[in-house]
Coordinates of C-alpha atoms in Angstrom, one line a residue:
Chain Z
X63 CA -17.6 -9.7 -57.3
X64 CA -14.4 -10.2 -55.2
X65 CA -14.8 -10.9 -51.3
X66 CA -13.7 -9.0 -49.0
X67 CA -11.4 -11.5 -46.7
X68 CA -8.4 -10.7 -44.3
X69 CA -4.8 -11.2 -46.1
X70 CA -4.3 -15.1 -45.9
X71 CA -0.8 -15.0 -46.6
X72 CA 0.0 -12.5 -43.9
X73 CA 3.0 -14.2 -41.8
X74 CA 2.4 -15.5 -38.2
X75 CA 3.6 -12.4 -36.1
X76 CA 7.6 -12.5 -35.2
X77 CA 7.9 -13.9 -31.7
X78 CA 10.9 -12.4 -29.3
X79 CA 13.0 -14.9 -27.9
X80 CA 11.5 -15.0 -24.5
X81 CA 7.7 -15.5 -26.4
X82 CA 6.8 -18.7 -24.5
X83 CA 9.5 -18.5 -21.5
X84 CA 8.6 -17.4 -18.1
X85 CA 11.0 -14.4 -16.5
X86 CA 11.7 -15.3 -12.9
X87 CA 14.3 -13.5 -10.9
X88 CA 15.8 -16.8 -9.5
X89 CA 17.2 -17.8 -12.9
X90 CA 20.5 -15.9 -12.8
X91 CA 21.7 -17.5 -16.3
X92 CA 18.4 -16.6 -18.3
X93 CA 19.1 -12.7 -16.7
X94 CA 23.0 -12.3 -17.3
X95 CA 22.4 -12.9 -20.7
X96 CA 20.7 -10.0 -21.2
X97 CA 23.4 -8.0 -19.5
X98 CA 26.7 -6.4 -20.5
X99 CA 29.6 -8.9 -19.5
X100 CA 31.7 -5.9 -18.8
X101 CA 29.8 -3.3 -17.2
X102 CA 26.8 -5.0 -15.9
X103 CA 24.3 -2.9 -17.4
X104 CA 21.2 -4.5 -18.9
X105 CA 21.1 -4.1 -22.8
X106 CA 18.2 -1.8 -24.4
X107 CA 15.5 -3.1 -26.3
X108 CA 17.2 -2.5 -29.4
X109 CA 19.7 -4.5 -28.9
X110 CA 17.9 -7.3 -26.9
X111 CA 14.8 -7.9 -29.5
X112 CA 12.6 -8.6 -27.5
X113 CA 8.9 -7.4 -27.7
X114 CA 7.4 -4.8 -24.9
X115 CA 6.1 -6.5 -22.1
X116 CA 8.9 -9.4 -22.1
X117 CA 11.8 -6.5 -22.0
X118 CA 9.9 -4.6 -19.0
X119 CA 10.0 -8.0 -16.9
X120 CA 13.4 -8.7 -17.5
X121 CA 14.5 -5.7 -16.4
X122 CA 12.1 -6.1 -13.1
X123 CA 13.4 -9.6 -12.4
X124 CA 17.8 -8.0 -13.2
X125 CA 17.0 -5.4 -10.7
X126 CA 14.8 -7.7 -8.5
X127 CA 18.2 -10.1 -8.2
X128 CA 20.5 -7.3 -8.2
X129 CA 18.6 -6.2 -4.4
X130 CA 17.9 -9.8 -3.3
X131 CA 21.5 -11.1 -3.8
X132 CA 21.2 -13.3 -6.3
X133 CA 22.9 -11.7 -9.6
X134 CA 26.3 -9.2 -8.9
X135 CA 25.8 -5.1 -10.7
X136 CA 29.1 -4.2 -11.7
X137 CA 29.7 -7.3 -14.2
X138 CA 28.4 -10.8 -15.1
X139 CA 28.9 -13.7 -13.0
X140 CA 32.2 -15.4 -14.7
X141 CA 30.1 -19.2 -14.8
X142 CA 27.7 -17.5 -17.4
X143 CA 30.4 -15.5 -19.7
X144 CA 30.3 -18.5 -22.0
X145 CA 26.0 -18.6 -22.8
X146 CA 24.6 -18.2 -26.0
X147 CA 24.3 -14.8 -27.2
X148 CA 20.7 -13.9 -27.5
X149 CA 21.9 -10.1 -27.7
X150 CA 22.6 -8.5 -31.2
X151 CA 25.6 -6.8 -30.3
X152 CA 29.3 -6.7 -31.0
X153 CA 32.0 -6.3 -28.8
Chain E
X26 CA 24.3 -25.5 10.1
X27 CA 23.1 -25.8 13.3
X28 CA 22.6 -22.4 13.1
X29 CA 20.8 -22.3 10.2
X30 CA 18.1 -24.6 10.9
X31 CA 17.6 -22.5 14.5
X32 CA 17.4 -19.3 12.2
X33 CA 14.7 -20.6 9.9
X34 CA 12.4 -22.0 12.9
X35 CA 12.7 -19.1 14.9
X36 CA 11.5 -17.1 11.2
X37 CA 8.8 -19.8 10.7
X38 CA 7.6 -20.0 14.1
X39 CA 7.7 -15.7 14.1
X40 CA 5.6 -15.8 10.7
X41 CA 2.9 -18.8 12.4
X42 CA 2.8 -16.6 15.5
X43 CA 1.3 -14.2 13.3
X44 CA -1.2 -16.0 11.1
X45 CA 0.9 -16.8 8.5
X46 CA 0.1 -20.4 6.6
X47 CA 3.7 -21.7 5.7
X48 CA 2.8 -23.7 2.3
X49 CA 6.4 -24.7 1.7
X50 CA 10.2 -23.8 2.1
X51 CA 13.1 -24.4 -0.4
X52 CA 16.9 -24.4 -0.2
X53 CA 18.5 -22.3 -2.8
X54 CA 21.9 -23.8 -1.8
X55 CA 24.7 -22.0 0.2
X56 CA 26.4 -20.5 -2.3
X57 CA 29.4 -17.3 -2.4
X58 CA 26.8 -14.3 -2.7
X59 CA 27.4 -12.3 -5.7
X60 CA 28.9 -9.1 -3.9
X61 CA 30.4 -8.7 -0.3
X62 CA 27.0 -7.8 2.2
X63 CA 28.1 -5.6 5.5
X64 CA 25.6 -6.8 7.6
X65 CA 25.1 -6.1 11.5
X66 CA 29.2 -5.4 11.9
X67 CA 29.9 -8.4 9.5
X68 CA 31.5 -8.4 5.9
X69 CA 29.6 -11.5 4.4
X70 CA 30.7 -13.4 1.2
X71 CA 28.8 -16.3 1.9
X72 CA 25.2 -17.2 2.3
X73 CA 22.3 -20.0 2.7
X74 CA 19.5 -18.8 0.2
X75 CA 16.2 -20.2 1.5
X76 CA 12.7 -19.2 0.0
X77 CA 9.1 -19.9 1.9
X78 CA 6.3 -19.9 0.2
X79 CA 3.7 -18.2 2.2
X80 CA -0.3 -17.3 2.9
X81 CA -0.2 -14.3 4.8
X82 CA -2.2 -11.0 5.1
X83 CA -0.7 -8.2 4.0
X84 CA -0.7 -6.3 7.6
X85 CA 2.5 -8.9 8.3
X86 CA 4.8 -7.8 6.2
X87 CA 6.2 -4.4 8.0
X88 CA 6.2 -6.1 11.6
X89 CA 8.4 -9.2 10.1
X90 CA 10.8 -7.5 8.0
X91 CA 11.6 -5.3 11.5
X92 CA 11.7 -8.9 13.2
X93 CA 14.1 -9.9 10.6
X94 CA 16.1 -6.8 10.3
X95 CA 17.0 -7.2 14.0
X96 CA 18.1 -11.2 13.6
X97 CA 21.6 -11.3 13.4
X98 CA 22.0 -14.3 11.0
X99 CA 19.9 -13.1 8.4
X100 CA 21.6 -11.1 5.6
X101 CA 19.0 -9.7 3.5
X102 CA 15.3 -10.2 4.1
X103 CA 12.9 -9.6 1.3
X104 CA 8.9 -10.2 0.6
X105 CA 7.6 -10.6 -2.8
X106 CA 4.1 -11.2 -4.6
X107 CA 3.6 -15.0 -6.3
X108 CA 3.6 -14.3 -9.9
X109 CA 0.3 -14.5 -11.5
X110 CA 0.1 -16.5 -14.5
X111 CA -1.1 -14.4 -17.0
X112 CA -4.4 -14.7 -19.0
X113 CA -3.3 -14.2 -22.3
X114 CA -0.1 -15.2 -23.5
X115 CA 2.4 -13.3 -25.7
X116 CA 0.9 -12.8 -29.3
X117 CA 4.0 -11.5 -30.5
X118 CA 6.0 -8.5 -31.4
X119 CA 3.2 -6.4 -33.6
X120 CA 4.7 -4.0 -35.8
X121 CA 3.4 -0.7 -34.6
X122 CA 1.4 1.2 -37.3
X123 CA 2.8 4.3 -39.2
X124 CA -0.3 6.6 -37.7
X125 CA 0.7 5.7 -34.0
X126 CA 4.7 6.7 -34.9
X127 CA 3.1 10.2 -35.8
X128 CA 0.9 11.2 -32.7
X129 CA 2.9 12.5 -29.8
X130 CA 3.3 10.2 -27.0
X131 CA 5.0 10.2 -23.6
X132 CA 7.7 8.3 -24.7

């Protein structure tokens, strides 16, 4: 009779980009990339990938930095325009 | 700088005065803040960024970020929680199942 098991070739779950990587709101470069370069808005989680709880404290730590000073609103900081894009969007 | 260093032991010796236990402060750098801060009848483009880490209870903060509002060399004053390193870590993005995209939900 066959035995009832879990799949064994079920694929590790996908990990978001951010799966191992603590959010901190002092990291300005890790934040901008997750923000448009023009506008300054933070990107949505469709277009960022990344899983629940990981997009929720980003956007916490962007607006954290926003109040304390540390990351400009209307734009990205210029020093960061040229990061890896993490982001699946096209301009 | 001077200045500075007169700033941050009048805020540590305010925070000690009120049972605060100062576990360590950092420099951020001075660096050109990221937008112009009007600030006690001052347009500031540049600032010191210090952090202190701190043991304090909670009754402190309101009374210091009055004390702070009224220094003059401090821009923008700001308390906030140590992160707590989480328990579990993240197990990934799990695709959400097709009965849970059927019920209503707040979102």
């Amino acid at each position: 009779q066959p035995m009832q098991m879990e799949n064994p070739y079920k694929d590790p779950p996908k990990r978001c980009v951010l799966c191992g990587i603590n959010v901190d709101y002092k990291n300005v470069q890790l934040l901008s990339q997750f923000v448009s370069p023009y506008t300054g808005s933070i990107y949505g989680r469709h277009i960022t990938g990344l899983c629940n709880k990981k997009q929720k404290e980003i956007t916490k730590a962007i607006k954290r930095a926003h109040v304390f000073g540390f990351m400009p609103v209307m734009f990205k900081n210029p020093q960061f325009l040229t990061d890896p894009k993490l982001c699946n969007i096209k301009y | 700088k001077p200045e500075t260093a007169a700033a941050l032991k009048r805020t540590v010796e305010a925070l000690m005065e009120r049972g605060a236990i100062v576990r360590n402060l950092e420099n951020l750098g001075e660096k050109s803040l990221p937008y112009k801060i009007s600030k006690h009848k001052e347009r500031h483009k540049r600032g010191g960024y210090f952090l202190i880490d701190l043991e304090a209870p909670p009754s402190i903060v309101s009374p210091m970020m009055d004390h702070l509002g009224r220094d003059i060399d401090v821009i923008r004053r700001a308390f906030v929680k140590h992160p707590v390193a989480k328990a579990e870590g993240c197990s990934g993005i799990i695709p959400a199942s097709p009965e849970e995209k059927l019920t209503a939900r707040k979102n």
